[in-house]
């Protein structure tokens, strides 16, 4: 591990500005592991056949496919982890952020638990109560003379705080952004939601020029990104383009450029609209890849595509029964079952990643923080703890790097559900903490302190709970999980009847 770190430090320090690659980081919103024609599982599924994503197929052919990549169960924790390199148990933004104040506004009522004292004000540029404030990825990349650009969804900090504006985290350019977790509408004819709520949180910033136009939000953001990338190329400055799509997050409104074909294929309206949002997003990816080709900088650009959590799987979806939309994975967004946290991940780094390669190492969203800093030749900040591991050895083809012999941990001491709706219940959902070590995965449910233990190598769909058959394995994982959470001072929900926090797993 030390040899790898020394090598990467030497590599970073030897890079000149002209040798540092551009970085195009594309983050989908609520896109599931199987919401693409690229197969990330051991075999193709009916969902791989449903969706049309030729640009993602191109990335898979020309780069590396990660089959066991993970994000958090909901959106804000993932975005804060990417920006900080920290696990959600450490940065404590464990739920999606909404309104600022003295109490959380996005936690739903739970019958027996009170909310944990998590950082509901989210990521902030300076210290404030119930918030995390550290140097962010764009701030550090800007120190390395990168032009930093943000397009699309923000959702870093709560409404009415400085963290609601991505420009306060080191982005030179901000198109879209702000605090909301989604757009009011994908349609320019509806002013992307501002027509109904002119000053409300669902209005994306900086897109007024498209108001009233017959244009989809995904396309408008893509046009803005292409313009700003051209400006960086003209200025001969390396760029970090963070393109955080709103799609395919709700509202599930059709992208009429693509929806008719899915209707003709027999999908009901919600599923046809959902598929069209994915294909529209894929077209955006293809347009940006084409732009890199046009400017002759494809070989000088690292491209990453992934998602912020698993796909939506409850009643707002269409023809399938709830929580089956990510099959063969169980459940979806909001769950610690694989459908809620396993995501597509593709990376293309010409000269580094082997074309058409596949990597089966379990990796996490916060691994990209040290990875991108290393790519840019920028040292990690010594003043803040980092949970992520540099993925460069994997991108170079070292599939056995010892640094990846580690536990992966998720922490969600919250009760999730759509705003102003009853709780959404499904497999793996609810306040919980989870650890994966090798092929073994343990989920600890805060409400009743029960465990689920799965052998993912033989039970990808998490159908067989082995916690009673393999009690020693469960105890070992519970102990390691408790130590991880305790070391990071992870917030826990409060048992209403006693006023005491839920104990860490394995505690008496």
Short mmCIF file of C-alpha atoms in Angstrom, two decimals:
data_model
loop_
_atom_site.label_atom_id
_atom_site.label_comp_id
_atom_site.label_asym_id
_atom_site.label_seq_id
_atom_site.Cartn_x
_atom_site.Cartn_y
_atom_site.Cartn_z
CA UNK A 1 0.00 0.00 0.00
CA UNK A 2 2.84 2.38 0.83
CA UNK A 3 4.54 1.56 -2.48
CA UNK A 4 1.33 2.45 -4.38
CA UNK A 5 0.96 5.74 -2.47
CA UNK A 6 4.58 6.73 -3.11
CA UNK A 7 4.21 5.90 -6.80
CA UNK A 8 1.03 7.96 -7.15
CA UNK A 9 2.57 10.92 -5.30
CA UNK A 10 5.61 10.81 -7.58
CA UNK A 11 3.36 10.58 -10.63
CA UNK A 12 1.28 13.56 -9.50
CA UNK A 13 4.30 15.73 -8.73
CA UNK A 14 5.81 15.01 -12.14
CA UNK A 15 2.77 16.15 -14.11
CA UNK A 16 2.94 19.49 -15.85
CA UNK A 17 -0.16 21.55 -16.53
CA UNK A 18 -0.19 20.37 -20.14
CA UNK A 19 -0.07 16.69 -19.07
CA UNK A 20 -2.93 16.87 -16.63
CA UNK A 21 -6.03 15.45 -18.27
CA UNK A 22 -9.31 17.24 -18.48
CA UNK A 23 -11.99 15.64 -16.32
CA UNK A 24 -15.58 15.12 -17.46
CA UNK A 25 -17.53 13.66 -14.54
CA UNK A 26 -21.15 12.79 -15.34
CA UNK A 27 -23.52 11.91 -12.50
CA UNK A 28 -27.02 10.59 -13.22
CA UNK A 29 -29.81 11.06 -10.70
CA UNK A 30 -31.68 7.92 -9.56
CA UNK A 31 -30.37 5.78 -12.43
CA UNK A 32 -30.39 2.12 -11.51
CA UNK A 33 -27.74 -0.52 -12.16
CA UNK A 34 -29.80 -2.01 -15.02
CA UNK A 35 -31.18 1.25 -16.49
CA UNK A 36 -28.87 0.95 -19.49
CA UNK A 37 -28.20 -1.28 -22.48
CA UNK A 38 -24.76 -1.93 -20.95
CA UNK A 39 -24.94 -5.12 -18.87
CA UNK A 40 -23.23 -4.73 -15.49
CA UNK A 41 -24.34 -8.12 -14.21
CA UNK A 42 -23.15 -11.62 -15.05
CA UNK A 43 -25.70 -11.80 -17.87
CA UNK A 44 -27.96 -9.45 -19.78
CA UNK A 45 -31.36 -8.74 -18.29
CA UNK A 46 -34.71 -7.67 -19.79
CA UNK A 47 -33.96 -4.14 -18.57
CA UNK A 48 -30.72 -4.09 -20.58
CA UNK A 49 -32.84 -4.87 -23.62
CA UNK A 50 -35.42 -2.18 -22.78
CA UNK A 51 -33.16 0.87 -22.66
CA UNK A 52 -31.23 2.45 -25.53
CA UNK A 53 -27.92 3.94 -24.38
CA UNK A 54 -25.44 3.84 -27.29
CA UNK A 55 -23.18 6.50 -25.76
CA UNK A 56 -22.76 4.43 -22.61
CA UNK A 57 -22.08 1.40 -24.79
CA UNK A 58 -19.32 3.43 -26.44
CA UNK A 59 -17.80 4.31 -23.06
CA UNK A 60 -17.86 0.62 -22.11
CA UNK A 61 -16.11 -0.35 -25.37
CA UNK A 62 -13.48 2.37 -25.05
CA UNK A 63 -12.90 2.24 -21.31
CA UNK A 64 -13.49 0.27 -18.13
CA UNK A 65 -16.74 -1.06 -16.70
CA UNK A 66 -16.99 -1.43 -12.92
CA UNK A 67 -19.54 -4.11 -12.08
CA UNK A 68 -19.60 -3.57 -8.30
CA UNK A 69 -19.72 0.20 -7.89
CA UNK A 70 -21.68 1.83 -5.09
CA UNK A 71 -23.17 5.14 -4.03
CA UNK A 72 -25.30 6.05 -1.01
CA UNK A 73 -28.98 5.13 -0.78
CA UNK A 74 -30.22 8.69 -1.46
CA UNK A 75 -28.88 11.73 -3.25
CA UNK A 76 -27.37 14.40 -0.95
CA UNK A 77 -25.15 11.96 0.98
CA UNK A 78 -23.63 10.76 -2.30
CA UNK A 79 -22.97 14.28 -3.56
CA UNK A 80 -21.36 15.37 -0.31
CA UNK A 81 -19.24 12.21 -0.28
CA UNK A 82 -18.02 12.95 -3.81
CA UNK A 83 -17.16 16.53 -2.92
CA UNK A 84 -15.37 15.63 0.35
CA UNK A 85 -14.00 12.10 0.00
CA UNK A 86 -15.78 11.13 3.21
CA UNK A 87 -18.17 8.37 4.18
CA UNK A 88 -21.65 9.54 5.17
CA UNK A 89 -21.06 8.35 8.75
CA UNK A 90 -18.22 10.87 8.95
CA UNK A 91 -19.69 13.91 7.17
CA UNK A 92 -23.09 13.14 8.76
CA UNK A 93 -25.18 14.36 5.82
CA UNK A 94 -27.04 11.07 5.95
CA UNK A 95 -30.36 12.11 4.38
CA UNK A 96 -31.39 14.37 1.52
CA UNK A 97 -31.22 18.02 2.47
CA UNK A 98 -34.19 20.36 2.23
CA UNK A 99 -34.90 23.34 4.50
CA UNK A 100 -32.41 24.95 6.86
CA UNK A 101 -33.19 25.48 10.53
CA UNK A 102 -32.89 23.97 13.96
CA UNK A 103 -34.46 20.62 13.07
CA UNK A 104 -34.47 18.31 10.03
CA UNK A 105 -37.24 18.87 7.50
CA UNK A 106 -36.83 15.83 5.26
CA UNK A 107 -37.09 13.07 7.87
CA UNK A 108 -40.50 11.43 7.89
CA UNK A 109 -42.17 10.50 11.17
CA UNK A 110 -41.22 7.09 12.49
CA UNK A 111 -43.52 5.14 14.87
CA UNK A 112 -40.82 4.39 17.48
CA UNK A 113 -37.74 6.48 16.65
CA UNK A 114 -36.91 10.17 16.68
CA UNK A 115 -34.52 11.55 14.06
CA UNK A 116 -30.78 11.37 14.53
CA UNK A 117 -28.89 14.64 14.93
CA UNK A 118 -27.48 14.54 11.42
CA UNK A 119 -26.13 17.45 9.35
CA UNK A 120 -29.41 18.52 7.74
CA UNK A 121 -27.91 21.85 6.65
CA UNK A 122 -25.62 19.82 4.40
CA UNK A 123 -22.29 20.86 2.94
CA UNK A 124 -21.39 24.48 3.68
CA UNK A 125 -18.47 26.74 2.68
CA UNK A 126 -18.02 27.85 6.28
CA UNK A 127 -18.86 26.50 9.72
CA UNK A 128 -22.48 26.50 10.84
CA UNK A 129 -24.64 24.23 13.04
CA UNK A 130 -25.63 20.85 11.66
CA UNK A 131 -23.38 21.15 8.63
CA UNK A 132 -20.05 19.89 7.31
CA UNK A 133 -17.45 22.40 6.10
CA UNK A 134 -14.20 21.15 4.52
CA UNK A 135 -12.21 21.85 1.37
CA UNK A 136 -14.13 20.48 -1.59
CA UNK A 137 -13.05 18.74 -4.75
CA UNK A 138 -13.57 21.78 -7.06
CA UNK A 139 -11.77 24.08 -4.64
CA UNK A 140 -8.75 21.80 -4.65
CA UNK A 141 -8.85 21.30 -8.42
CA UNK A 142 -8.96 25.05 -8.89
CA UNK A 143 -5.68 25.22 -6.92
CA UNK A 144 -4.27 22.95 -9.63
CA UNK A 145 -5.31 25.57 -12.23
CA UNK A 146 -8.36 23.66 -13.45
CA UNK A 147 -11.36 25.55 -14.76
CA UNK A 148 -14.19 24.12 -12.65
CA UNK A 149 -17.69 23.91 -14.08
CA UNK A 150 -20.99 22.75 -12.60
CA UNK A 151 -24.02 21.84 -14.69
CA UNK A 152 -27.33 20.49 -13.43
CA UNK A 153 -28.40 19.42 -9.98
CA UNK A 154 -26.72 20.81 -6.87
CA UNK A 155 -28.40 19.54 -3.67
CA UNK A 156 -25.32 20.06 -1.49
CA UNK A 157 -26.74 22.41 1.16
CA UNK A 158 -30.16 23.31 2.50
CA UNK A 159 -32.36 26.14 1.25
CA UNK A 160 -31.44 29.64 2.34
CA UNK A 161 -27.82 28.80 3.16
CA UNK A 162 -24.57 29.52 1.27
CA UNK A 163 -24.30 25.79 0.55
CA UNK A 164 -27.32 26.03 -1.73
CA UNK A 165 -25.09 27.70 -4.36
CA UNK A 166 -22.44 25.43 -5.95
CA UNK A 167 -20.32 28.48 -6.78
CA UNK A 168 -19.52 28.73 -3.07
CA UNK A 169 -17.65 25.42 -3.30
CA UNK A 170 -15.12 26.47 -5.91
CA UNK A 171 -16.98 26.19 -9.19
CA UNK A 172 -16.02 28.91 -11.67
CA UNK A 173 -19.18 28.23 -13.66
CA UNK A 174 -22.61 27.30 -12.32
CA UNK A 175 -25.51 26.45 -14.59
CA UNK A 176 -28.49 24.96 -12.76
CA UNK A 177 -27.56 24.06 -9.22
CA UNK A 178 -29.26 25.42 -6.09
CA UNK A 179 -30.65 23.47 -3.15
CA UNK A 180 -33.55 21.49 -4.60
CA UNK A 181 -33.37 17.74 -5.13
CA UNK A 182 -35.11 17.89 -8.50
CA UNK A 183 -36.47 20.19 -11.17
CA UNK A 184 -40.01 21.51 -11.24
CA UNK A 185 -40.34 20.35 -14.84
CA UNK A 186 -38.12 19.09 -17.64
CA UNK A 187 -39.94 21.23 -20.20
CA UNK A 188 -38.80 24.63 -21.34
CA UNK A 189 -42.42 25.45 -22.14
CA UNK A 190 -43.02 25.28 -18.38
CA UNK A 191 -39.89 27.28 -17.61
CA UNK A 192 -38.42 24.08 -16.08
CA UNK A 193 -40.83 24.49 -13.17
CA UNK A 194 -40.43 28.22 -12.61
CA UNK A 195 -43.73 28.97 -14.34
CA UNK A 196 -45.63 27.32 -11.51
CA UNK A 197 -43.26 28.34 -8.69
CA UNK A 198 -41.36 31.48 -9.81
CA UNK A 199 -39.36 31.78 -6.61
CA UNK A 200 -39.69 28.23 -5.35
CA UNK A 201 -36.89 25.73 -4.74
CA UNK A 202 -37.60 23.69 -7.85
CA UNK A 203 -36.52 26.43 -10.24
CA UNK A 204 -33.05 25.74 -11.69
CA UNK A 205 -30.83 28.79 -11.83
CA UNK A 206 -29.22 30.31 -14.91
CA UNK A 207 -31.54 28.87 -17.56
CA UNK A 208 -33.96 31.77 -18.07
CA UNK A 209 -32.83 32.13 -21.70
CA UNK A 210 -34.62 28.86 -22.48
CA UNK A 211 -37.91 29.74 -20.76
CA UNK A 212 -40.84 29.26 -23.11
CA UNK A 213 -38.76 27.31 -25.62
CA UNK A 214 -39.66 23.83 -26.82
CA UNK A 215 -36.53 22.31 -25.35
CA UNK A 216 -35.84 19.60 -22.80
CA UNK A 217 -33.88 20.46 -19.67
CA UNK A 218 -31.26 17.79 -20.44
CA UNK A 219 -30.65 19.37 -23.85
CA UNK A 220 -30.47 22.90 -22.46
CA UNK A 221 -27.85 21.88 -19.90
CA UNK A 222 -25.88 20.06 -22.59
CA UNK A 223 -25.77 23.14 -24.80
CA UNK A 224 -24.52 25.18 -21.85
CA UNK A 225 -21.83 22.61 -21.06
CA UNK A 226 -20.63 22.49 -24.65
CA UNK A 227 -20.25 26.26 -24.70
CA UNK A 228 -18.25 26.37 -21.49
CA UNK A 229 -16.03 23.43 -22.45
CA UNK A 230 -15.23 25.26 -25.70
CA UNK A 231 -14.30 28.35 -23.70
CA UNK A 232 -11.89 26.33 -21.55
CA UNK A 233 -10.34 24.73 -24.63
CA UNK A 234 -9.94 28.12 -26.31
CA UNK A 235 -8.18 29.38 -23.16
CA UNK A 236 -5.91 26.29 -23.17
CA UNK A 237 -6.89 25.53 -19.58
CA UNK A 238 -7.53 22.04 -18.20
CA UNK A 239 -11.12 21.69 -17.03
CA UNK A 240 -13.17 19.79 -14.50
CA UNK A 241 -16.70 19.54 -15.86
CA UNK A 242 -19.12 18.18 -13.27
CA UNK A 243 -22.35 17.41 -15.13
CA UNK A 244 -24.99 16.36 -12.60
CA UNK A 245 -28.06 15.35 -14.57
CA UNK A 246 -31.53 15.82 -13.15
CA UNK A 247 -32.67 12.79 -15.18
CA UNK A 248 -34.20 10.36 -14.57
CA UNK A 249 -35.32 11.79 -11.17
CA UNK A 250 -38.97 12.72 -10.76
CA UNK A 251 -41.03 14.34 -12.20
CA UNK A 252 -41.11 11.44 -14.63
CA UNK A 253 -42.06 13.58 -17.63
CA UNK A 254 -41.44 12.23 -21.13
CA UNK A 255 -38.67 13.49 -23.36
CA UNK A 256 -40.74 13.53 -26.53
CA UNK A 257 -37.66 13.12 -28.71
CA UNK A 258 -37.55 9.51 -27.55
CA UNK A 259 -40.80 8.61 -25.76
CA UNK A 260 -42.86 7.55 -28.83
CA UNK A 261 -40.63 4.55 -29.54
CA UNK A 262 -41.09 3.24 -26.00
CA UNK A 263 -44.85 3.71 -26.15
CA UNK A 264 -44.90 1.80 -29.43
CA UNK A 265 -42.91 -0.97 -27.73
CA UNK A 266 -45.80 -1.40 -25.29
CA UNK A 267 -44.52 0.35 -22.19
CA UNK A 268 -47.08 2.18 -20.09
CA UNK A 269 -46.76 5.95 -19.81
CA UNK A 270 -44.61 6.20 -16.65
CA UNK A 271 -42.16 3.58 -17.93
CA UNK A 272 -42.05 5.06 -21.45
CA UNK A 273 -41.35 8.48 -19.93
CA UNK A 274 -38.69 7.05 -17.63
CA UNK A 275 -36.96 5.30 -20.52
CA UNK A 276 -37.08 8.48 -22.59
CA UNK A 277 -35.36 10.44 -19.80
CA UNK A 278 -32.57 7.87 -19.81
CA UNK A 279 -32.16 7.97 -23.58
CA UNK A 280 -32.14 11.77 -23.52
CA UNK A 281 -29.40 11.67 -20.92
CA UNK A 282 -27.46 9.18 -23.03
CA UNK A 283 -27.74 11.52 -26.02
CA UNK A 284 -26.20 14.23 -23.84
CA UNK A 285 -23.30 11.92 -23.02
CA UNK A 286 -22.87 11.18 -26.71
CA UNK A 287 -22.93 14.86 -27.61
CA UNK A 288 -20.21 15.61 -25.06
CA UNK A 289 -18.06 12.71 -26.26
CA UNK A 290 -18.51 14.02 -29.80
CA UNK A 291 -17.40 17.46 -28.68
CA UNK A 292 -14.19 16.02 -27.21
CA UNK A 293 -13.59 14.31 -30.57
CA UNK A 294 -14.28 17.54 -32.46
CA UNK A 295 -11.79 19.50 -30.37
CA UNK A 296 -9.18 16.74 -30.57
CA UNK A 297 -8.99 16.36 -26.79
CA UNK A 298 -10.60 12.94 -26.27
CA UNK A 299 -7.19 11.40 -25.59
CA UNK A 300 -6.51 14.11 -23.02
CA UNK A 301 -9.74 13.68 -21.05
CA UNK A 302 -10.79 11.31 -18.29
CA UNK A 303 -14.52 10.60 -18.62
CA UNK A 304 -16.50 9.08 -15.74
CA UNK A 305 -20.17 8.15 -15.73
CA UNK A 306 -22.08 6.93 -12.68
CA UNK A 307 -25.26 7.49 -10.62
CA UNK A 308 -26.01 8.94 -7.19
CA UNK A 309 -28.08 5.96 -5.96
CA UNK A 310 -30.10 3.05 -7.25
CA UNK A 311 -33.17 3.42 -9.38
CA UNK A 312 -36.56 4.51 -8.10
CA UNK A 313 -38.70 1.42 -7.44
CA UNK A 314 -41.89 2.46 -5.65
CA UNK A 315 -45.39 3.35 -6.82
CA UNK A 316 -44.46 6.31 -9.01
CA UNK A 317 -43.06 3.79 -11.48
CA UNK A 318 -45.22 1.92 -13.92
CA UNK A 319 -46.15 -1.58 -14.98
CA UNK A 320 -43.85 -3.67 -12.77
CA UNK A 321 -44.81 -4.37 -9.12
CA UNK A 322 -43.11 -1.99 -6.65
CA UNK A 323 -39.47 -2.65 -5.83
CA UNK A 324 -38.80 -4.91 -8.81
CA UNK A 325 -37.48 -2.25 -11.18
CA UNK A 326 -33.81 -3.05 -10.59
CA UNK A 327 -33.99 -6.82 -11.00
CA UNK A 328 -32.05 -8.95 -10.47
CA UNK A 329 -31.17 -6.60 -7.61
CA UNK A 330 -33.58 -6.23 -4.70
CA UNK A 331 -35.44 -2.98 -3.96
CA UNK A 332 -34.33 0.51 -5.03
CA UNK A 333 -33.59 4.08 -3.98
CA UNK A 334 -33.71 4.54 -0.22
CA UNK A 335 -32.73 0.93 0.51
CA UNK A 336 -29.51 -0.73 1.64
CA UNK A 337 -30.41 -3.72 -0.47
CA UNK A 338 -28.33 -3.77 -3.65
CA UNK A 339 -31.03 -2.11 -5.76
CA UNK A 340 -30.70 1.04 -3.69
CA UNK A 341 -26.92 1.40 -3.63
CA UNK A 342 -25.33 -0.49 -6.54
CA UNK A 343 -24.90 1.79 -9.56
CA UNK A 344 -23.48 1.78 -13.08
CA UNK A 345 -19.89 3.05 -13.35
CA UNK A 346 -17.87 3.58 -16.53
CA UNK A 347 -14.48 5.26 -16.86
CA UNK A 348 -12.50 6.08 -20.00
CA UNK A 349 -8.94 7.35 -19.61
CA UNK A 350 -7.05 6.85 -22.87
CA UNK A 351 -3.59 5.45 -22.29
CA UNK A 352 -4.56 4.30 -18.81
CA UNK A 353 -7.74 2.19 -18.94
CA UNK A 354 -7.67 -0.82 -21.23
CA UNK A 355 -10.42 -0.68 -23.84
CA UNK A 356 -13.37 -2.94 -23.20
CA UNK A 357 -12.07 -3.89 -19.76
CA UNK A 358 -14.08 -4.92 -16.71
CA UNK A 359 -13.23 -4.51 -13.04
CA UNK A 360 -15.08 -6.43 -10.32
CA UNK A 361 -13.54 -4.64 -7.31
CA UNK A 362 -16.18 -3.12 -5.01
CA UNK A 363 -15.66 0.67 -5.09
CA UNK A 364 -17.45 3.65 -3.55
CA UNK A 365 -18.47 7.10 -4.74
CA UNK A 366 -16.06 8.85 -2.36
CA UNK A 367 -13.11 7.03 -3.96
CA UNK A 368 -13.29 9.57 -6.78
CA UNK A 369 -12.18 12.41 -4.49
CA UNK A 370 -8.59 11.19 -4.03
CA UNK A 371 -8.58 9.72 -7.55
CA UNK A 372 -9.37 12.99 -9.31
CA UNK A 373 -6.98 14.94 -7.11
CA UNK A 374 -4.24 12.50 -8.08
CA UNK A 375 -5.17 12.78 -11.75
CA UNK A 376 -4.81 16.56 -11.48
CA UNK A 377 -1.50 16.40 -9.60
CA UNK A 378 -3.07 18.01 -6.54
CA UNK A 379 -2.23 16.69 -3.10
CA UNK A 380 -4.99 15.71 -0.73
CA UNK A 381 -5.67 18.18 2.09
CA UNK A 382 -3.83 17.10 5.20
CA UNK A 383 -6.28 18.80 7.52
CA UNK A 384 -9.32 16.62 6.82
CA UNK A 385 -9.97 12.89 7.09
CA UNK A 386 -10.50 11.04 3.82
CA UNK A 387 -12.29 7.69 3.58
CA UNK A 388 -11.84 7.20 -0.16
CA UNK A 389 -9.11 5.16 -1.86
CA UNK A 390 -7.36 6.29 -5.05
CA UNK A 391 -8.73 4.20 -7.93
CA UNK A 392 -5.73 4.79 -10.19
CA UNK A 393 -4.29 1.29 -9.64
CA UNK A 394 -7.60 -0.20 -10.78
CA UNK A 395 -7.83 2.11 -13.76
CA UNK A 396 -4.32 1.01 -14.73
CA UNK A 397 -5.35 -2.63 -14.52
CA UNK A 398 -4.08 -3.67 -11.08
CA UNK A 399 -7.14 -5.56 -9.94
CA UNK A 400 -5.48 -6.86 -6.78
CA UNK A 401 -4.25 -3.63 -5.19
CA UNK A 402 -4.15 -4.31 -1.45
CA UNK A 403 -5.62 -0.91 -0.58
CA UNK A 404 -9.02 -2.27 -1.68
CA UNK A 405 -9.05 -5.00 0.96
CA UNK A 406 -11.38 -2.93 3.12
CA UNK A 407 -14.94 -2.78 4.38
CA UNK A 408 -17.57 -0.72 2.58
CA UNK A 409 -20.04 0.94 4.93
CA UNK A 410 -23.36 2.73 4.52
CA UNK A 411 -25.16 4.64 7.28
CA UNK A 412 -28.76 5.88 7.08
CA UNK A 413 -30.26 6.76 10.50
CA UNK A 414 -33.27 8.30 8.77
CA UNK A 415 -36.77 7.47 7.63
CA UNK A 416 -36.91 8.11 3.88
CA UNK A 417 -39.83 8.77 1.62
CA UNK A 418 -41.10 11.22 -1.00
CA UNK A 419 -41.95 14.64 0.39
CA UNK A 420 -45.51 14.97 1.73
CA UNK A 421 -46.30 11.33 1.08
CA UNK A 422 -46.64 8.32 3.39
CA UNK A 423 -43.45 6.38 4.06
CA UNK A 424 -42.29 4.18 1.22
CA UNK A 425 -41.55 0.73 2.58
CA UNK A 426 -39.64 -1.93 0.72
CA UNK A 427 -36.85 -4.46 1.16
CA UNK A 428 -33.82 -2.95 2.86
CA UNK A 429 -35.50 0.39 3.55
CA UNK A 430 -35.66 2.20 6.87
CA UNK A 431 -33.08 3.45 9.40
CA UNK A 432 -30.11 1.12 9.08
CA UNK A 433 -26.34 0.68 8.90
CA UNK A 434 -24.66 -1.72 6.50
CA UNK A 435 -21.23 -3.25 5.93
CA UNK A 436 -19.83 -5.24 3.02
CA UNK A 437 -16.62 -7.21 3.55
CA UNK A 438 -15.64 -9.37 0.59
CA UNK A 439 -18.78 -11.10 -0.63
CA UNK A 440 -20.51 -10.88 2.76
CA UNK A 441 -22.96 -8.10 3.51
CA UNK A 442 -24.64 -7.34 6.84
CA UNK A 443 -27.55 -4.91 7.35
CA UNK A 444 -28.37 -3.70 10.88
CA UNK A 445 -31.89 -2.25 11.25
CA UNK A 446 -32.16 0.46 13.89
CA UNK A 447 -35.84 0.00 14.67
CA UNK A 448 -35.71 -3.54 16.07
CA UNK A 449 -31.93 -4.21 16.05
CA UNK A 450 -32.30 -7.19 13.74
CA UNK A 451 -29.75 -8.28 11.14
CA UNK A 452 -29.77 -9.47 7.56
CA UNK A 453 -26.70 -11.33 6.29
CA UNK A 454 -26.24 -12.06 2.61
CA UNK A 455 -23.65 -13.91 0.54
CA UNK A 456 -23.62 -11.70 -2.56
CA UNK A 457 -21.48 -14.10 -4.57
CA UNK A 458 -24.27 -16.70 -4.46
CA UNK A 459 -27.31 -14.55 -3.72
CA UNK A 460 -27.15 -11.31 -5.70
CA UNK A 461 -30.89 -10.80 -5.22
CA UNK A 462 -30.57 -10.95 -1.41
CA UNK A 463 -33.31 -13.54 -1.00
CA UNK A 464 -31.69 -15.70 1.70
CA UNK A 465 -30.96 -14.12 5.11
CA UNK A 466 -28.13 -16.17 6.64
CA UNK A 467 -27.82 -14.27 9.94
CA UNK A 468 -29.14 -17.25 11.95
CA UNK A 469 -27.29 -19.90 9.95
CA UNK A 470 -23.96 -18.03 10.10
CA UNK A 471 -24.01 -16.30 13.51
CA UNK A 472 -20.20 -16.10 13.80
CA UNK A 473 -19.97 -14.33 10.43
CA UNK A 474 -22.74 -11.94 11.49
CA UNK A 475 -21.03 -11.15 14.81
CA UNK A 476 -17.69 -10.45 13.13
CA UNK A 477 -19.27 -8.05 10.66
CA UNK A 478 -21.38 -6.41 13.36
CA UNK A 479 -18.26 -5.76 15.43
CA UNK A 480 -16.39 -4.27 12.48
CA UNK A 481 -19.40 -2.14 11.56
CA UNK A 482 -19.74 -0.85 15.12
CA UNK A 483 -16.06 0.08 15.21
CA UNK A 484 -16.33 1.95 11.91
CA UNK A 485 -19.36 3.94 13.10
CA UNK A 486 -17.90 4.63 16.54
CA UNK A 487 -14.61 5.88 15.06
CA UNK A 488 -16.52 8.40 12.95
CA UNK A 489 -18.94 9.44 15.70
CA UNK A 490 -21.86 8.41 13.50
CA UNK A 491 -25.24 9.87 14.51
CA UNK A 492 -27.91 7.38 15.55
CA UNK A 493 -31.69 7.81 15.86
CA UNK A 494 -33.22 8.08 19.30
CA UNK A 495 -35.49 5.46 20.84
CA UNK A 496 -38.58 7.48 21.70
CA UNK A 497 -39.62 5.40 24.69
CA UNK A 498 -36.27 5.74 26.49
CA UNK A 499 -34.74 8.89 25.02
CA UNK A 500 -31.53 6.92 24.38
CA UNK A 501 -29.79 6.62 21.02
CA UNK A 502 -30.06 3.32 19.19
CA UNK A 503 -26.98 1.30 20.21
CA UNK A 504 -24.31 0.47 17.68
CA UNK A 505 -24.59 -3.08 16.31
CA UNK A 506 -23.33 -5.77 18.65
CA UNK A 507 -23.91 -3.65 21.77
CA UNK A 508 -25.94 -5.10 24.60
#
